[in-house]
Amino acid sequence: MAVPSHAAGSSTPEPEFGLLETAPADSNDEVFRYFVDNTHPDATDRNNPFGTADLPRMTLPIGQLDAGTILIIAGGPYSGRRVSWHVSGSADRPVWIRGASTDNKPIIRQQIRLLGTHAIIENLEFDRSRTSIEILPGSHHLAVRSSHFFGEGRLDGHTSVLGVYGTSDARTTHVVFADNEIHDFGDIQPGSRENDYHGIKASRYCDNIWITGNRIFNMGGDSVQIGDARLSDAERCSRVFISDNDSVSYTHLRAHETLRSISYAVFCLKI
């Protein structure tokens, strides 16, 4: 599904990838599919590396996902160890990691670490504490969209639900966070000690980041945080576009105390 969150009148540029693409049709034979549904009575991983709708995998696959792959996830919840995916998509054949239903999203309770290029995660639901999705250094042209993240409203900082960062020799670039709902992570009660549980954080060494059309509220930390106070000029994120987000608390949108943490940013807030 295309994400309709980027308003036509927005002052931010449209990203190169991640906002308007639609998943291939089920009838497309050129797509390489995984199918996972741990609630199916016949679900198994034994001699079943990929799964089908009639005989799905029981657990999420890990490792390499090549260009043109679509990983369809139904059922849930999925619990256990961290899942790492190395995605090798392309602009015309991206990797898709998506819930089978937009109305009944599968619940994921495993941390996801994503490395690579040209992949879209969509239609998933997360209700775990700590970081849910982490985008690793050197990645580019990735998107997390149309997903739901909700916590228990308890003290469990200092982290973020969605995180992206790079390194000095592997900057991360062209990442889109769009049309997500993130809420109730960390303790927001009056008198609670500081617990910086943020919604979305772009830490350092990352460029061309879009945060658009999201709904982020009831967070122990910031809805969106860019950078850290002690970053050097070289470490700072650049070209960060924050626009068309609903329910973002005006006190919880910051570039860690000072806009010097960002080389270039455009904030376009809904009133």
CSV table of C-alpha atoms in Angstrom, one decimal:
chain,number,residue,atom,x,y,z
A,1,MET,CA,0.0,0.0,0.0
A,2,ALA,CA,1.2,3.5,-0.7
A,3,VAL,CA,1.5,5.7,2.3
A,4,PRO,CA,-0.6,8.9,1.9
A,5,SER,CA,1.1,10.8,4.7
A,6,HIS,CA,3.3,13.2,2.8
A,7,ALA,CA,1.0,16.2,2.2
A,8,ALA,CA,1.1,17.7,-1.3
A,9,GLY,CA,1.7,21.1,0.2
A,10,SER,CA,4.5,20.1,2.5
A,11,SER,CA,7.6,22.2,2.4
A,12,THR,CA,9.8,19.1,2.6
A,13,PRO,CA,11.1,17.3,-0.4
A,14,GLU,CA,9.8,13.9,-1.2
A,15,PRO,CA,12.2,11.0,-0.5
A,16,GLU,CA,13.8,9.0,-3.4
A,17,PHE,CA,12.4,5.8,-1.9
A,18,GLY,CA,10.1,4.4,0.7
A,19,LEU,CA,7.0,6.5,0.6
A,20,LEU,CA,5.0,5.7,-2.5
A,21,GLU,CA,6.0,2.2,-3.4
A,22,THR,CA,3.3,-0.5,-3.3
A,23,ALA,CA,3.9,-4.2,-2.6
A,24,PRO,CA,3.8,-6.7,-5.5
A,25,ALA,CA,0.5,-8.4,-6.2
A,26,ASP,CA,0.1,-12.0,-5.0
A,27,SER,CA,-0.1,-13.1,-8.6
A,28,ASN,CA,3.4,-11.7,-9.4
A,29,ASP,CA,5.5,-14.8,-10.2
A,30,GLU,CA,8.7,-12.8,-10.3
A,31,VAL,CA,8.7,-12.2,-6.6
A,32,PHE,CA,10.5,-14.6,-4.2
A,33,ARG,CA,8.2,-15.2,-1.2
A,34,TYR,CA,8.5,-16.3,2.4
A,35,PHE,CA,5.3,-16.9,4.3
A,36,VAL,CA,5.3,-17.1,8.1
A,37,ASP,CA,2.2,-17.9,10.3
A,38,ASN,CA,2.8,-19.4,13.8
A,39,THR,CA,-0.9,-19.8,14.4
A,40,HIS,CA,-1.4,-22.1,11.4
A,41,PRO,CA,-2.0,-25.7,12.5
A,42,ASP,CA,0.5,-27.1,10.0
A,43,ALA,CA,3.2,-24.4,10.5
A,44,THR,CA,6.7,-25.9,10.6
A,45,ASP,CA,10.3,-24.9,9.9
A,46,ARG,CA,11.4,-28.5,9.2
A,47,ASN,CA,12.3,-28.9,5.6
A,48,ASN,CA,10.4,-25.7,5.0
A,49,PRO,CA,12.8,-22.8,4.6
A,50,PHE,CA,10.4,-20.4,2.8
A,51,GLY,CA,6.8,-21.5,3.6
A,52,THR,CA,3.6,-20.9,1.8
A,53,ALA,CA,0.1,-19.8,2.8
A,54,ASP,CA,-0.9,-23.5,3.0
A,55,LEU,CA,2.3,-24.6,4.8
A,56,PRO,CA,3.8,-21.6,6.5
A,57,ARG,CA,7.0,-21.3,8.5
A,58,MET,CA,6.7,-21.2,12.3
A,59,THR,CA,9.4,-18.7,13.0
A,60,LEU,CA,10.8,-15.6,11.3
A,61,PRO,CA,13.7,-16.3,9.0
A,62,ILE,CA,17.0,-14.6,9.7
A,63,GLY,CA,20.0,-13.6,7.5
A,64,GLN,CA,20.1,-12.6,3.9
A,65,LEU,CA,17.0,-11.3,2.0
A,66,ASP,CA,17.8,-10.8,-1.7
A,67,ALA,CA,16.4,-8.3,-4.1
A,68,GLY,CA,12.7,-9.0,-5.0
A,69,THR,CA,12.0,-10.9,-1.8
A,70,ILE,CA,8.8,-10.4,0.0
A,71,LEU,CA,8.5,-11.8,3.6
A,72,ILE,CA,4.8,-12.0,4.6
A,73,ILE,CA,4.1,-12.4,8.3
A,74,ALA,CA,0.7,-13.5,9.7
A,75,GLY,CA,-0.4,-14.8,13.1
A,76,GLY,CA,1.7,-13.9,16.1
A,77,PRO,CA,2.9,-12.9,18.6
A,78,TYR,CA,6.5,-13.8,17.7
A,79,SER,CA,8.9,-13.9,20.7
A,80,GLY,CA,12.5,-14.9,21.2
A,81,ARG,CA,16.0,-13.8,20.2
A,82,ARG,CA,16.9,-10.7,18.2
A,83,VAL,CA,16.3,-11.0,14.4
A,84,SER,CA,18.9,-9.7,12.0
A,85,TRP,CA,18.2,-9.2,8.3
A,86,HIS,CA,20.8,-8.2,5.7
A,87,VAL,CA,18.7,-6.9,2.8
A,88,SER,CA,20.0,-6.5,-0.7
A,89,GLY,CA,17.2,-4.8,-2.5
A,90,SER,CA,17.3,-2.4,-5.4
A,91,ALA,CA,15.1,0.5,-6.5
A,92,ASP,CA,13.2,-1.6,-9.0
A,93,ARG,CA,13.2,-4.8,-6.9
A,94,PRO,CA,13.1,-3.9,-3.2
A,95,VAL,CA,12.8,-6.2,-0.3
A,96,TRP,CA,9.4,-6.3,1.4
A,97,ILE,CA,8.9,-7.3,5.1
A,98,ARG,CA,5.2,-6.9,5.8
A,99,GLY,CA,2.2,-8.0,7.8
A,100,ALA,CA,-0.3,-10.1,5.9
A,101,SER,CA,-3.2,-7.8,7.0
A,102,THR,CA,-3.4,-4.1,7.5
A,103,ASP,CA,-6.3,-4.5,9.9
A,104,ASN,CA,-4.9,-7.4,12.0
A,105,LYS,CA,-1.2,-6.7,12.2
A,106,PRO,CA,1.0,-9.5,13.6
A,107,ILE,CA,2.6,-8.7,16.9
A,108,ILE,CA,6.4,-8.9,17.0
A,109,ARG,CA,8.2,-9.2,20.3
A,110,GLN,CA,11.7,-9.7,18.9
A,111,GLN,CA,14.1,-6.8,18.2
A,112,ILE,CA,14.8,-6.3,14.5
A,113,ARG,CA,18.2,-5.2,13.3
A,114,LEU,CA,18.2,-4.1,9.6
A,115,LEU,CA,21.3,-3.7,7.5
A,116,GLY,CA,21.4,-3.1,3.7
A,117,THR,CA,19.6,-1.3,1.0
A,118,HIS,CA,16.2,-0.8,-0.5
A,119,ALA,CA,13.8,-2.5,1.8
A,120,ILE,CA,10.4,-1.6,3.3
A,121,ILE,CA,8.9,-2.8,6.6
A,122,GLU,CA,5.2,-2.2,7.0
A,123,ASN,CA,2.0,-3.4,8.6
A,124,LEU,CA,3.6,-4.8,11.8
A,125,GLU,CA,2.8,-4.3,15.5
A,126,PHE,CA,5.3,-4.3,18.3
A,127,ASP,CA,4.5,-4.3,22.0
A,128,ARG,CA,7.9,-5.0,23.5
A,129,SER,CA,10.2,-2.8,25.6
A,130,ARG,CA,13.5,-1.6,24.4
A,131,THR,CA,14.4,-0.8,20.8
A,132,SER,CA,12.0,-2.4,18.4
A,133,ILE,CA,13.8,-1.7,15.1
A,134,GLU,CA,17.4,-0.6,14.7
A,135,ILE,CA,18.8,0.5,11.4
A,136,LEU,CA,22.6,-0.2,11.2
A,137,PRO,CA,25.5,1.8,9.8
A,138,GLY,CA,26.0,1.9,6.1
A,139,SER,CA,22.4,1.2,5.3
A,140,HIS,CA,20.5,3.3,2.8
A,141,HIS,CA,17.1,3.6,1.2
A,142,LEU,CA,15.1,1.9,3.9
A,143,ALA,CA,11.6,2.6,5.2
A,144,VAL,CA,9.6,1.7,8.3
A,145,ARG,CA,6.0,2.6,7.7
A,146,SER,CA,2.3,2.0,8.6
A,147,SER,CA,3.2,0.0,11.8
A,148,HIS,CA,2.1,0.3,15.4
A,149,PHE,CA,4.4,0.4,18.4
A,150,PHE,CA,2.9,0.4,21.9
A,151,GLY,CA,4.4,-0.1,25.4
A,152,GLU,CA,3.3,-0.6,29.0
A,153,GLY,CA,3.9,3.0,30.2
A,154,ARG,CA,6.6,1.8,32.7
A,155,LEU,CA,10.0,3.0,33.6
A,156,ASP,CA,12.4,1.5,31.0
A,157,GLY,CA,14.6,4.2,29.5
A,158,HIS,CA,17.2,5.2,28.0
A,159,THR,CA,16.6,4.0,24.5
A,160,SER,CA,14.3,4.6,21.5
A,161,VAL,CA,11.6,2.6,19.8
A,162,LEU,CA,13.0,3.2,16.3
A,163,GLY,CA,16.7,4.0,16.0
A,164,VAL,CA,19.1,4.9,13.1
A,165,TYR,CA,22.8,5.7,13.2
A,166,GLY,CA,26.0,5.4,11.2
A,167,THR,CA,29.7,5.5,11.8
A,168,SER,CA,32.5,7.7,10.5
A,169,ASP,CA,33.3,5.3,7.7
A,170,ALA,CA,29.7,4.1,7.1
A,171,ARG,CA,27.1,6.8,7.2
A,172,THR,CA,23.5,5.8,7.0
A,173,THR,CA,21.3,7.7,4.5
A,174,HIS,CA,17.9,7.9,2.9
A,175,VAL,CA,15.7,6.4,5.7
A,176,VAL,CA,12.0,7.0,5.9
A,177,PHE,CA,9.8,6.7,9.0
A,178,ALA,CA,6.2,7.2,7.9
A,179,ASP,CA,2.6,6.7,9.0
A,180,ASN,CA,3.6,4.9,12.2
A,181,GLU,CA,1.9,5.1,15.6
A,182,ILE,CA,4.2,5.0,18.7
A,183,HIS,CA,3.0,5.5,22.2
A,184,ASP,CA,3.2,4.6,25.9
A,185,PHE,CA,6.9,3.8,26.2
A,186,GLY,CA,8.6,4.9,29.4
A,187,ASP,CA,7.0,6.4,32.5
A,188,ILE,CA,5.2,9.7,31.9
A,189,GLN,CA,3.7,10.1,35.3
A,190,PRO,CA,4.4,13.3,37.3
A,191,GLY,CA,7.3,12.8,39.6
A,192,SER,CA,8.8,9.9,37.8
A,193,ARG,CA,12.6,10.1,37.4
A,194,GLU,CA,14.0,11.0,33.9
A,195,ASN,CA,13.7,8.0,31.6
A,196,ASP,CA,14.6,9.0,28.1
A,197,TYR,CA,12.5,6.5,26.2
A,198,HIS,CA,12.2,8.2,22.8
A,199,GLY,CA,9.9,7.5,19.9
A,200,ILE,CA,12.3,7.9,16.9
A,201,LYS,CA,16.0,8.8,17.3
A,202,ALA,CA,18.6,9.5,14.6
A,203,SER,CA,21.8,9.5,16.6
A,204,ARG,CA,24.9,10.3,14.5
A,205,TYR,CA,26.5,9.9,11.1
A,206,CYS,CA,23.2,9.8,9.2
A,207,ASP,CA,21.8,11.9,6.4
A,208,ASN,CA,18.5,12.4,4.5
A,209,ILE,CA,16.1,11.1,7.2
A,210,TRP,CA,12.4,11.6,6.7
A,211,ILE,CA,10.0,11.5,9.7
A,212,THR,CA,6.6,12.1,8.3
A,213,GLY,CA,3.0,11.4,9.0
A,214,ASN,CA,3.6,9.7,12.4
A,215,ARG,CA,1.5,9.8,15.6
A,216,ILE,CA,3.8,9.7,18.6
A,217,PHE,CA,2.5,10.4,22.1
A,218,ASN,CA,2.7,9.4,25.8
A,219,MET,CA,6.5,8.9,25.7
A,220,GLY,CA,8.9,9.0,28.7
A,221,GLY,CA,11.4,10.8,26.6
A,222,ASP,CA,11.1,12.7,23.3
A,223,SER,CA,8.8,11.9,20.5
A,224,VAL,CA,11.7,12.6,18.1
A,225,GLN,CA,15.3,13.2,19.1
A,226,ILE,CA,18.1,14.0,16.6
A,227,GLY,CA,21.7,13.8,17.8
A,228,ASP,CA,23.3,14.2,21.1
A,229,ALA,CA,24.7,17.2,22.9
A,230,ARG,CA,28.3,16.1,22.8
A,231,LEU,CA,28.6,15.3,19.0
A,232,SER,CA,31.4,16.8,16.9
A,233,ASP,CA,30.6,18.5,13.7
A,234,ALA,CA,31.5,15.4,11.7
A,235,GLU,CA,29.1,13.2,13.7
A,236,ARG,CA,26.0,15.3,13.3
A,237,CYS,CA,23.1,14.2,11.2
A,238,SER,CA,22.2,16.3,8.2
A,239,ARG,CA,19.2,16.8,6.0
A,240,VAL,CA,16.6,15.7,8.5
A,241,PHE,CA,13.0,16.3,7.4
A,242,ILE,CA,10.2,16.2,10.1
A,243,SER,CA,6.8,17.0,8.7
A,244,ASP,CA,3.0,16.3,8.9
A,245,ASN,CA,3.2,14.4,12.2
A,246,ASP,CA,0.1,14.3,14.4
A,247,SER,CA,0.0,14.2,18.2
A,248,VAL,CA,3.7,15.0,18.6
A,249,SER,CA,4.0,16.8,21.9
A,250,TYR,CA,5.5,20.2,21.4
A,251,THR,CA,7.8,19.6,24.4
A,252,HIS,CA,9.0,16.4,22.9
A,253,LEU,CA,10.5,17.4,19.6
A,254,ARG,CA,14.1,18.3,20.0
A,255,ALA,CA,17.6,18.1,18.5
A,256,HIS,CA,19.1,17.3,21.9
A,257,GLU,CA,19.0,20.7,23.5
A,258,THR,CA,20.4,22.5,20.5
A,259,LEU,CA,20.0,22.6,16.7
A,260,ARG,CA,23.8,22.5,16.5
A,261,SER,CA,23.2,18.7,16.7
A,262,ILE,CA,21.9,18.8,13.1
A,263,SER,CA,23.7,20.2,10.1
A,264,TYR,CA,20.5,20.9,8.1
A,265,ALA,CA,16.9,20.2,9.1
A,266,VAL,CA,13.4,21.2,8.1
A,267,PHE,CA,10.6,21.1,10.7
A,268,CYS,CA,7.1,21.3,9.3
A,269,LEU,CA,4.7,20.9,12.2
A,270,LYS,CA,0.9,20.6,12.1
A,271,ILE,CA,-0.9,23.2,14.1
